[in-house]
XYZ file of C-alpha atoms in Angstrom:
599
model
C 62.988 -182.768 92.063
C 59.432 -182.564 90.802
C 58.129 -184.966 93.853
C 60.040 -182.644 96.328
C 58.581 -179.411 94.934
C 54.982 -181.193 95.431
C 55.837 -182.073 98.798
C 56.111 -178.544 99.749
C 53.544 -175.615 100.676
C 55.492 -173.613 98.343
C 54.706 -176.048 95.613
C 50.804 -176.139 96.208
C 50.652 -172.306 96.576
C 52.422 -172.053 93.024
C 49.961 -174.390 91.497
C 46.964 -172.154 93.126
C 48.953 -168.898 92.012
C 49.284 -170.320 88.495
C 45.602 -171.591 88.509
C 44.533 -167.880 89.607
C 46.580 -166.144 86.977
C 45.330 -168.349 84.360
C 41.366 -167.557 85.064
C 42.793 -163.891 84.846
C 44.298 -164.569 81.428
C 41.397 -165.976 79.909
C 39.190 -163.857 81.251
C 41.040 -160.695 79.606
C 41.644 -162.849 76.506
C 39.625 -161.711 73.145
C 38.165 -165.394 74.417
C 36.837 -164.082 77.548
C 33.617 -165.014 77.014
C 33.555 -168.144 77.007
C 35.393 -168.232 80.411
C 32.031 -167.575 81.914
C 29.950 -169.786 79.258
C 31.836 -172.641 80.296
C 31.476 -172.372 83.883
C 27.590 -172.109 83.475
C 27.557 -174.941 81.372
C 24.961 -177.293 83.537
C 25.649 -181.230 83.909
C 23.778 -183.157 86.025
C 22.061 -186.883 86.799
C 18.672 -188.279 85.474
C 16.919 -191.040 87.100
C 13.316 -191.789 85.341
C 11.948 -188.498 85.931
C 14.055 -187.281 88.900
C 16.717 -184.569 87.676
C 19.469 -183.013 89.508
C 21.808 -180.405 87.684
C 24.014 -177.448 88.213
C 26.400 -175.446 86.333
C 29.971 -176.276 86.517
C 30.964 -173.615 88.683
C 28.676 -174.918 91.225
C 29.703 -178.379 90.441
C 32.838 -177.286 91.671
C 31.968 -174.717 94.597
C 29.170 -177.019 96.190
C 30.910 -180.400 95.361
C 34.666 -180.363 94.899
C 34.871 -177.906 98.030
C 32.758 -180.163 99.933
C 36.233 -182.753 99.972
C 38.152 -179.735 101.070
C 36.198 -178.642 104.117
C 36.389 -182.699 104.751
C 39.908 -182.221 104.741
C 39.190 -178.913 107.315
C 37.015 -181.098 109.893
C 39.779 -183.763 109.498
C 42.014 -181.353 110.493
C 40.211 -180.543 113.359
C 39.299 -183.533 115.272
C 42.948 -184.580 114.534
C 44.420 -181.376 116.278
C 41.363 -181.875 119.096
C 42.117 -185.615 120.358
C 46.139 -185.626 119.714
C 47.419 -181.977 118.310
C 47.416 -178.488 119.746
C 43.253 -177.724 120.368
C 43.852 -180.249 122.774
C 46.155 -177.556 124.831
C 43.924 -175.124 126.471
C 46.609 -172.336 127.352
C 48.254 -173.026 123.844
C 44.495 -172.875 121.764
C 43.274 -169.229 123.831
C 45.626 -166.925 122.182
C 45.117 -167.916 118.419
C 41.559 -168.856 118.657
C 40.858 -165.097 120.231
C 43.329 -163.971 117.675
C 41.042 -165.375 115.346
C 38.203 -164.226 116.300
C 39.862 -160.516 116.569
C 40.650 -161.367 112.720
C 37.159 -161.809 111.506
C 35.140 -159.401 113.707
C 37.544 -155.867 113.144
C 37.478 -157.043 108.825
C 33.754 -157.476 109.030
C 33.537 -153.934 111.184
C 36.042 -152.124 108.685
C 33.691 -153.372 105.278
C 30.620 -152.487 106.728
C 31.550 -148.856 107.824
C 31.926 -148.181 104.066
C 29.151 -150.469 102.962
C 26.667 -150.377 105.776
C 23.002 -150.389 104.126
C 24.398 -150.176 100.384
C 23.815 -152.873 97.958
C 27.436 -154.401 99.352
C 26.446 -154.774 103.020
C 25.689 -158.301 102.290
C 29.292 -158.789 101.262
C 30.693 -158.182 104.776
C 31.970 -162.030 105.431
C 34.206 -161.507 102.644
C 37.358 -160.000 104.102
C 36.723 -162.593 107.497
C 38.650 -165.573 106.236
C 42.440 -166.374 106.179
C 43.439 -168.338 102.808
C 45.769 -170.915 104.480
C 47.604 -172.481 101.342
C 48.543 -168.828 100.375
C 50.154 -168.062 103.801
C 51.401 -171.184 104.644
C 53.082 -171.738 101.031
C 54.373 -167.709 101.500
C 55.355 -168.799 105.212
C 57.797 -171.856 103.177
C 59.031 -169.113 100.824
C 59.970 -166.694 103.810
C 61.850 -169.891 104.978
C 64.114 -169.331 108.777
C 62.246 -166.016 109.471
C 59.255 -168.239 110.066
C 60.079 -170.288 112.599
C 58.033 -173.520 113.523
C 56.204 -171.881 116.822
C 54.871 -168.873 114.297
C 53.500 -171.408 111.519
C 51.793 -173.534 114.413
C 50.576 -170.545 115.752
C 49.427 -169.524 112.260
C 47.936 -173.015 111.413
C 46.000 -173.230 114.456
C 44.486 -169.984 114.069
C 44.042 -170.662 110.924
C 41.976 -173.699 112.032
C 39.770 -171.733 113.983
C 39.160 -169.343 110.931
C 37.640 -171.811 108.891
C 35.349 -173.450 111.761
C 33.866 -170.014 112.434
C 34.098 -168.794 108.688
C 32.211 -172.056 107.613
C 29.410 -171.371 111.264
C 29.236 -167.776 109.356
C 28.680 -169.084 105.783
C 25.784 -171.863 107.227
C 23.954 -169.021 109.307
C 24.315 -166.238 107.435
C 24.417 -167.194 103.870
C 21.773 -169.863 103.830
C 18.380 -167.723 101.886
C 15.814 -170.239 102.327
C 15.030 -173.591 104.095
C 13.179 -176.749 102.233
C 12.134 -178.426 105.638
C 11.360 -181.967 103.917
C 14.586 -181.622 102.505
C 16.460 -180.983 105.600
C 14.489 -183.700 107.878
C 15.772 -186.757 104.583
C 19.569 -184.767 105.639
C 18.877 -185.423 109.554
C 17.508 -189.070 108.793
C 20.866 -189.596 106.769
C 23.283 -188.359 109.003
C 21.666 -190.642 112.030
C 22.394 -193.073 109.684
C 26.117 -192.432 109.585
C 26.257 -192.368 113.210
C 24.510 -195.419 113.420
C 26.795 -197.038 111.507
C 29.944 -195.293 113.499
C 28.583 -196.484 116.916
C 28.084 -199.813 115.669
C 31.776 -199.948 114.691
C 30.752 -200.719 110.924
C 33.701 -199.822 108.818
C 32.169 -200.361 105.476
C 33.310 -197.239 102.298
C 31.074 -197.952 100.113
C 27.965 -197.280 102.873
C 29.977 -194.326 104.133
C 30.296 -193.012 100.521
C 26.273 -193.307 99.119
C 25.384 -192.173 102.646
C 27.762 -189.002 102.477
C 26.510 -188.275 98.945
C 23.091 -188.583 99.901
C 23.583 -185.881 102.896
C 25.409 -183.666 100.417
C 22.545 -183.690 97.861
C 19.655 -183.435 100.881
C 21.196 -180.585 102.431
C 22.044 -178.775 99.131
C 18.501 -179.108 98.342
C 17.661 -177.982 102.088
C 19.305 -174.590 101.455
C 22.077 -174.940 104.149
C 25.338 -174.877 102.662
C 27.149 -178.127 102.047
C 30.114 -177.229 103.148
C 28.828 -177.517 106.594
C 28.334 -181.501 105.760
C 31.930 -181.861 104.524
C 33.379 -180.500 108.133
C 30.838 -182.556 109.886
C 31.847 -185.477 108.522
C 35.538 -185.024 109.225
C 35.501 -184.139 112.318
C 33.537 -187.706 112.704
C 35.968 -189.569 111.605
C 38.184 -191.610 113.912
C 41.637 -190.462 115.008
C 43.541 -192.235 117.803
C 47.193 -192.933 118.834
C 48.504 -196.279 117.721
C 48.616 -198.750 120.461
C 51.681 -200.878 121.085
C 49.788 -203.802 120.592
C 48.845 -202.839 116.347
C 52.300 -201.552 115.968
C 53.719 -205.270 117.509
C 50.725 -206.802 115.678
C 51.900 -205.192 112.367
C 55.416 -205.806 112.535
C 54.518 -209.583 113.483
C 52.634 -209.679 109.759
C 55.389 -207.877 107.843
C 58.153 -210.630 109.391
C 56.178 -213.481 107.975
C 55.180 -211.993 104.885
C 59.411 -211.253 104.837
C 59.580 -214.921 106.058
C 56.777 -216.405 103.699
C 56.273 -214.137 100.608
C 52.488 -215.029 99.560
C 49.191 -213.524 99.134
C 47.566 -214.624 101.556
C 50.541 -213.215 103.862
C 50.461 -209.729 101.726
C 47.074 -209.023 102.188
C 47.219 -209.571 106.196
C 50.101 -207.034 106.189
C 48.671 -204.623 104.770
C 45.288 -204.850 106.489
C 47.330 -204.592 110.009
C 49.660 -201.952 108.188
C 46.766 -199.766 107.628
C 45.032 -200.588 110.956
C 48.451 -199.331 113.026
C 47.326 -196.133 111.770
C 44.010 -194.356 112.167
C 41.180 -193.237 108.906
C 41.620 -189.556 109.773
C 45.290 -189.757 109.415
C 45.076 -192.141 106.110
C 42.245 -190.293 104.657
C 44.402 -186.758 105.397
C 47.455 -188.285 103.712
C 45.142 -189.670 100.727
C 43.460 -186.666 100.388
C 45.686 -183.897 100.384
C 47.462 -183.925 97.610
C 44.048 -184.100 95.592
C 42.652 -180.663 97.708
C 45.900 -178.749 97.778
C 46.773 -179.187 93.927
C 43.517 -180.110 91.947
C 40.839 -179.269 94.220
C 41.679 -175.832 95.008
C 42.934 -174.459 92.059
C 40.402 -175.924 89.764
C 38.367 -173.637 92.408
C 40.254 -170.615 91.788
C 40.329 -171.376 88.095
C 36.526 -171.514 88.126
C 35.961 -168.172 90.931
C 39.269 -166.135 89.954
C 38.192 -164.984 86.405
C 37.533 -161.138 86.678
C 37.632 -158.922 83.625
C 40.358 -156.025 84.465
C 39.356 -153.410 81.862
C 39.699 -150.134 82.511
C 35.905 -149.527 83.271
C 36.405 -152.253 86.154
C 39.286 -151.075 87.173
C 37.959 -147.224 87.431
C 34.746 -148.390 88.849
C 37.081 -150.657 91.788
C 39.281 -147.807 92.614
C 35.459 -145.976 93.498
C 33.980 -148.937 94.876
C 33.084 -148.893 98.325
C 32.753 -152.573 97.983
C 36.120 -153.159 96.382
C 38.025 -150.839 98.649
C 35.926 -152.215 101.964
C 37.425 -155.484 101.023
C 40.737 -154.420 100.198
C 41.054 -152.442 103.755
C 39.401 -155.475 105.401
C 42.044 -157.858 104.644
C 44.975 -155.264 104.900
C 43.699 -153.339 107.850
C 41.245 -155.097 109.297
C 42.826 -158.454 109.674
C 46.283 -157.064 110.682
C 44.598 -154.909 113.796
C 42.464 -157.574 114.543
C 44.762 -160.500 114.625
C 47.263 -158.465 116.790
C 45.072 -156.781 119.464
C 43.381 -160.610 119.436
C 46.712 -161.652 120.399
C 47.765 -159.029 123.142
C 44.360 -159.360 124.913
C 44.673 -163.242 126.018
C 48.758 -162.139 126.637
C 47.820 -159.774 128.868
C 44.651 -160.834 130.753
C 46.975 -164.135 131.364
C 44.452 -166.753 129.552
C 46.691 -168.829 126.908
C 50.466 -168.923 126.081
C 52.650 -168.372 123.209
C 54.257 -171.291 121.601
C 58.058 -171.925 122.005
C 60.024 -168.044 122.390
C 58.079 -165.657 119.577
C 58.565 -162.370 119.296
C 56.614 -159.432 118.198
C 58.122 -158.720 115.299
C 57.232 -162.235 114.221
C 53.548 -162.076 115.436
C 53.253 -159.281 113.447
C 54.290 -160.537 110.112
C 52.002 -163.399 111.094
C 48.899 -160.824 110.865
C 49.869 -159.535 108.008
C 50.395 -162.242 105.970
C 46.670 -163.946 107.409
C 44.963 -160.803 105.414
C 45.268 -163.219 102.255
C 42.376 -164.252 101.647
C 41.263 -165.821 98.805
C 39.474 -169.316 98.695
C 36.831 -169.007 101.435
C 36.200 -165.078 99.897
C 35.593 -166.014 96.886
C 33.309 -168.619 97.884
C 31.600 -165.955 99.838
C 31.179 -163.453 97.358
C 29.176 -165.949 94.781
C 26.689 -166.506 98.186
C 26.616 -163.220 98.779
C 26.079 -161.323 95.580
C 23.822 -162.240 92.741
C 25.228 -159.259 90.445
C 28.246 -160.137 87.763
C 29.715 -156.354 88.441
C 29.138 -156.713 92.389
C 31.009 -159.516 92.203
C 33.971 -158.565 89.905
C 34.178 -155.263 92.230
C 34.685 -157.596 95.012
C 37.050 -160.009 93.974
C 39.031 -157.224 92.555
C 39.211 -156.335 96.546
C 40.163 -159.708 97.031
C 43.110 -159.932 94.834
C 44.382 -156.364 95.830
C 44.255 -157.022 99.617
C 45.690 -160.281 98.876
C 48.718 -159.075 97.033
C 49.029 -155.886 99.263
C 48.811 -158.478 102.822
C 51.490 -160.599 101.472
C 53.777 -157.885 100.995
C 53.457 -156.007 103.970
C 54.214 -159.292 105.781
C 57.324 -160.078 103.422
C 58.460 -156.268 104.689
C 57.498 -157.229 108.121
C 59.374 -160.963 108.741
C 62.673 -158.798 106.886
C 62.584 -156.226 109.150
C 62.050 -157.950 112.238
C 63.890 -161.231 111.991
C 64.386 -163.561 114.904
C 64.415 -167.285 115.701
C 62.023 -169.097 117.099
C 62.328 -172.681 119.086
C 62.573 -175.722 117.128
C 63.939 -179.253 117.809
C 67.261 -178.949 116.718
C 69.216 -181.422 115.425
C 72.899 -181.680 116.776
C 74.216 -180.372 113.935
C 71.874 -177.502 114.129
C 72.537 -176.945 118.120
C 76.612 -176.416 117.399
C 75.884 -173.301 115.672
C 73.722 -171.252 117.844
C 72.633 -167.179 116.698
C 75.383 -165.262 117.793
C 72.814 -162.704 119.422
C 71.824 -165.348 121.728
C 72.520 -165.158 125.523
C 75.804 -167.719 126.285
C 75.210 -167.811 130.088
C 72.654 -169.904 132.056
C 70.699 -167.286 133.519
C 69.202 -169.551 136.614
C 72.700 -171.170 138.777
C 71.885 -174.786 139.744
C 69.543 -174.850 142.738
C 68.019 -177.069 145.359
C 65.005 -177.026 143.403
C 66.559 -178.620 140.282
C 66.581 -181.987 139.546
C 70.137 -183.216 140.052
C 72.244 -186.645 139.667
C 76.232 -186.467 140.612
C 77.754 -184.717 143.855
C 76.924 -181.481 144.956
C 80.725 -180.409 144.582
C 81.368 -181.418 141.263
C 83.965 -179.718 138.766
C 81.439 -179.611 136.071
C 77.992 -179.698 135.438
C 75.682 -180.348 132.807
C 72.581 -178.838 132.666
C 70.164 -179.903 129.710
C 66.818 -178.153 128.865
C 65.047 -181.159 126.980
C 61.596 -182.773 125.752
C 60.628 -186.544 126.300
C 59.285 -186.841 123.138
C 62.362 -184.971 120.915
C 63.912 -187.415 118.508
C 67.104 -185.758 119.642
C 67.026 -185.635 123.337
C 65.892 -188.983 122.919
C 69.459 -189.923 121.079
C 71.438 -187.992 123.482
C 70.216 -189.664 126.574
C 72.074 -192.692 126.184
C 75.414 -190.438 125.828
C 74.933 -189.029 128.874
C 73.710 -192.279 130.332
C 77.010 -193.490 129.484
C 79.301 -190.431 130.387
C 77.568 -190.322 133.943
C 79.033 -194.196 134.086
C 82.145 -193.115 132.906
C 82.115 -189.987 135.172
C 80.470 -190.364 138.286
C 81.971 -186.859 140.036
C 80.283 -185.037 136.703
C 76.723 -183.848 138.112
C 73.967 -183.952 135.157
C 70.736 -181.487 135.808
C 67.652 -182.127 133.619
C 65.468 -178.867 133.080
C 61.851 -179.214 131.448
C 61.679 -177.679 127.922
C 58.630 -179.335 126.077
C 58.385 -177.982 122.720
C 54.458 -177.476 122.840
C 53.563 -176.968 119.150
C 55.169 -179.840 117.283
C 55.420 -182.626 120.245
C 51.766 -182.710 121.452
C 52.243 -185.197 124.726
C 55.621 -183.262 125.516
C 53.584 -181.511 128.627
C 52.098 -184.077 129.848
C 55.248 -186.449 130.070
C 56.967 -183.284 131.645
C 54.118 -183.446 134.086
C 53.938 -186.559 134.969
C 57.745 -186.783 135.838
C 56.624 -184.077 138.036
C 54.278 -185.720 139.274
C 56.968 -188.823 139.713
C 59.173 -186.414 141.404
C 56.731 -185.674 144.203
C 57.326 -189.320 145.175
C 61.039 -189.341 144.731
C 60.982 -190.978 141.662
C 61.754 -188.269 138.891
C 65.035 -190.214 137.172
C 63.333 -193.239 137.082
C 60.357 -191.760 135.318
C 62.620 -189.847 133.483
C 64.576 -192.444 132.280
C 61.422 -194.360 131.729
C 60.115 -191.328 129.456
C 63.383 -191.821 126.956
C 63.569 -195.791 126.335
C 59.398 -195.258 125.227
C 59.410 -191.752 123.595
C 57.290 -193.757 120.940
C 54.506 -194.192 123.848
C 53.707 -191.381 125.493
C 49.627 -191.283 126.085
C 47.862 -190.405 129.254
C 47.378 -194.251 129.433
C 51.230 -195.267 129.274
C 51.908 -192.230 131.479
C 49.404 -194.064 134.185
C 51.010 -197.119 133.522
C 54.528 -195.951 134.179
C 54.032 -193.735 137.217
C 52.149 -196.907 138.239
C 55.468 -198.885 137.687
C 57.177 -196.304 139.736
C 54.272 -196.705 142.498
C 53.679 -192.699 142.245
C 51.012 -190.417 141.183
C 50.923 -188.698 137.830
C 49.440 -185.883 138.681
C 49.025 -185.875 142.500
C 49.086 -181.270 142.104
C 48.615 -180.222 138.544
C 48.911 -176.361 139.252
C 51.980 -176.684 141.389
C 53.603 -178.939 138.590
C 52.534 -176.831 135.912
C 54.337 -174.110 137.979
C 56.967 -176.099 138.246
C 57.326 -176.904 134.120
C 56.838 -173.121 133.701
C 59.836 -171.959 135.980
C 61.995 -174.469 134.028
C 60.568 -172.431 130.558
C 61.285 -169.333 131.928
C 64.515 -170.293 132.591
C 65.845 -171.696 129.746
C 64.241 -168.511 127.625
C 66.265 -166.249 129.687
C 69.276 -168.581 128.726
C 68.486 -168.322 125.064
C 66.899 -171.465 124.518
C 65.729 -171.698 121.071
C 65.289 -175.732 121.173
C 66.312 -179.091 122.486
C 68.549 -180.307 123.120
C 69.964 -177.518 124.680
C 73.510 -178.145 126.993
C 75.361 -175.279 129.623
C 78.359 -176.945 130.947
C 79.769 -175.086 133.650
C 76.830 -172.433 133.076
C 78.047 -171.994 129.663
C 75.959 -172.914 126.284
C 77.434 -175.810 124.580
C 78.331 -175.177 121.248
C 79.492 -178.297 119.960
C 77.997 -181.287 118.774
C 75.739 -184.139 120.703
C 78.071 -187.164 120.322
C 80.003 -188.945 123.002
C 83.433 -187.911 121.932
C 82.293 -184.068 121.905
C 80.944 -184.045 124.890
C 83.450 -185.995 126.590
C 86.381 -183.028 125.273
C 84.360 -179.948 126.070
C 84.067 -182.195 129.593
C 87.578 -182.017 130.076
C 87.931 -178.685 128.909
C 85.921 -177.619 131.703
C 87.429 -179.582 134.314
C 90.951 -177.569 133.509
C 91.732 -174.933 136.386
């Protein structure tokens, strides 16, 4: 139980929320004042007469956070090379949607603030807290679906690369050039060492602690260091040849259980699998539920007397930050998501709806971890700085429940790879009826005049698709007068080479080929890189991508299509031009078959 709750957003956002209402507590206990003694306690390192020191709070803001915006730039090259930045239709909507989210807060605080002793403050209410809404996005559970929390995470993503850009341009008082040159000299040094393919820790480690230190000293914010340095690290696809050469050490260590054997497996184990990916697993756990809310524990402490409180209710600074995250973020993130809709630069992922976006924009106007860091850059005064986190936490609270109201009122499903046991029981409000008849253009196998046919909206890279291609494999055997149809349905936001496999059977199909790519596609859903796709169409002696706009047309009218239908994920079956409601094995199928073929 307590290693599934800690596997879980929900889990890591109750450790923050408990961290944050225990900085509250003791700063409103008769002990309060030693909540902010402690955190000004200094520690530091002494070499000879060299001395480096900071209080704990900054101990914790300029180091500790400097692993979590790691984590960020992690984040980011991973979703660059193999995730959804990659996707240029897919990244336009929630990266403008982002940038609607920062600029509309930042314009709502500074009407109230502009030229006061709070105008500084106006980055506060710009960043999205993404372990608050993605652990409230878990608690919310099926009126999230998977497209909205993509959608959410990758805007998300772009938040914190433009809130961390913000923090390092804006927020940075004064530069020590010798300082900064000993940080440039340093990080050469690291990429030295990266294009020489020297895969050494320990050099990594003193090198990265050496930039941290140089560029604190420089003035720039560290945090831009720890993104920088994740979004250096390596991230790559596993090739067949690691995966074979791994599974070759595990049999012998199975075969011949010794050290020498143990070691090797592991060392080709780990080497399947890229640093970024390792390090993101490693680190994780340590950032979501020690990182962060020792963080919060250190930034969250705000006395809540009545004096503050009276004073925040007047506060143009409080209030500014307040309607920043509640207003400003909401209006932003939505008209930053019907601009790109309607000028016709990205796409949504899978079938959202409104209703959905918009408890997405709501919920983003938590923010809490980035803010916070902001205000202690951006205000110098202990009663500035209660005012604004007292914004903070009411915007916060107020954001998260105007969402909650929001995904209640407006529930719908979104597209998800459904298991079969998930595809026999369909929303009733969903459309029963293929809305597109069987067409020339389609992509057919059986006789033109057949008593039933099957048409499937899949993805080559869905574990399930993958497991009912075989059964249809084997009922088209059994059956040759059924007539199978195969209709693209790539489920963009959690199977990342879905497109371009659909593409390059396209691209197969220009040459007559399509069910032998196709069928290709299924037996090696496992390997599915630009590379393999080469190799296969290559097989096939066919072009991958001989017209890319006419076969992303082509993958689009399929979409269309099966959203018309009702298609909420894949597998998704109409036999006869009726949904399929029952489950994905052979004996199923075969009955409903047979059902169909009765007069």
């Amino acid at each position: 139980m307590v290693r599934r709750f800690f596997r879980t957003e929900a889990g890591s956002t109750s450790v923050l929320l408990g961290a944050t209402l225990l900085a509250l507590l003791w700063a409103n206990s008769p002990w309060g004042d030693t909540y902010e003694a402690f955190w000004h306690t200094r520690m530091g390192l002494t070499f000879g007469e060299a001395v480096f020191s900071l209080d704990l709070r900054h101990w914790v803001n300029d180091g500790l956070m400097a692993v979590f915006f790691f984590l960020i730039g992690l984040e980011v090259s991973y979703e660059v090379r193999l995730g959804q930045l990659r996707d240029r239709r897919l990244l336009a909507v929630p990266a403008v949607a982002a940038l609607g989210g920062m600029l509309v807060p930042a314009a709502v605080y500074l009407a109230l603030n502009a030229g006061g002793p709070g105008a500084g403050g106006w980055g506060v209410p710009i960043a999205t807290d993404t372990a608050f809404v993605l652990g409230l996005l878990a608690m919310v559970g099926a009126r999230c679906p998977e497209p909205l929390r993509a959608f959410l995470l990758t805007l998300a993503i772009v938040d914190d690369v433009l809130a961390i850009i913000i923090i390092a341009v804006f927020y940075t008082e004064e530069l020590s050039v010798p300082a900064l040159l000993s940080a440039v000299v340093l990080l050469v040094a690291i990429l030295t060492l990266r294009r020489l393919r020297i895969w050494r820790a320990p050099a990594y480690i003193v090198l990265g602690f050496g930039l941290w230190v140089a560029t604190l000293e420089s003035g720039v914010h560290p945090t831009l260091v720890g993104i920088g340095l994740g979004i250096l690290v390596f991230v790559y696809v596993p090739s067949e040849y690691k995966l074979l050469s791994a599974g070759e050490a595990v049999q012998e260590l199975t075969n011949e259980p010794n050290a020498r054997a143990a070691r090797e497996a592991a060392r080709r184990v780990r080497a399947a699998v890229s640093v970024n990916e390792r390090l993101q697993f490693q680190l994780h756990p340590w950032s979501s539920y020690v990182i962060v809310p020792i963080f919060a524990l250190a930034n969250a402490g705000v006395r809540l007397d009545g004096e503050t409180l009276r004073q925040a209710v007047t506060s143009p600074i409080a209030i500014g930050v307040a309607a920043g995250l509640l207003l400003g973020k909401f209006a932003g993130i939505a008209f930053g998501t019907w601009l790109p809709l309607r000028l016709g630069w990205g796409v949504l992922p899978g079938n959202l709806v409104w209703g959905q976006l918009l408890g997405g924009a709501a919920v983003s106007g938590i923010g809490f971890t980035v803010s916070l860091f902001i205000v202690d850059l951006a205000f110098d005064d202990q009663a500035i700085q209660n005012q604004a986190k007292i914004g903070i936490l009411a915007g916060s609270a107020l954001s998260a429940l105007s969402g909650w109201i929001i995904f209640r009122l407006a529930w719908d499903r979104g597209g998800v790879c459904a298991p079969p046991e998930a595809a026999a029981e369909p929303p009733e409000t969903l459309p029963e009826v293929l809305s597109v008849p069987v067409g020339p253009d389609d992509h057919v196998r059986g006789p033109a005049k057949a008593k039933v046919t099957i048409v499937e909206y899949g993805d080559f890279e869905c574990p399930y698709c993958g497991r009912l291609h075989p059964v249809l494999e084997e009922l088209r055997a059994r059956r040759p007068e059924v007539r199978i149809v195969f209709r693209h349905f790539p489920l963009r936001t959690i199977h990342p080479r879905a497109v371009p496999a659909a593409l390059a059977a396209e691209g197969a199909a220009r040459g007559g080929r399509f069910w032998e790519m196709h069928d290709t596609l299924f037996s090696n859903q496992r390997f599915l890189t630009d590379a393999d796709l080469r190799r296969y169409a290559a097989e096939l002696d066919v072009e991958p991508w001989p017209d890319l706009p006419g076969q992303l047309a082509r993958v689009a009218r399929d979409e269309e299509s099966g959203q018309a239908s009702g298609v909420r994920g894949t597998p998704t079956l109409f036999i006869n031009g009726v949904r399929y409601q029952g489950a994905l094995d052979r004996a199923s199928i075969d009955r409903a078959v047979k059902e169909a073929e009765q007069p």
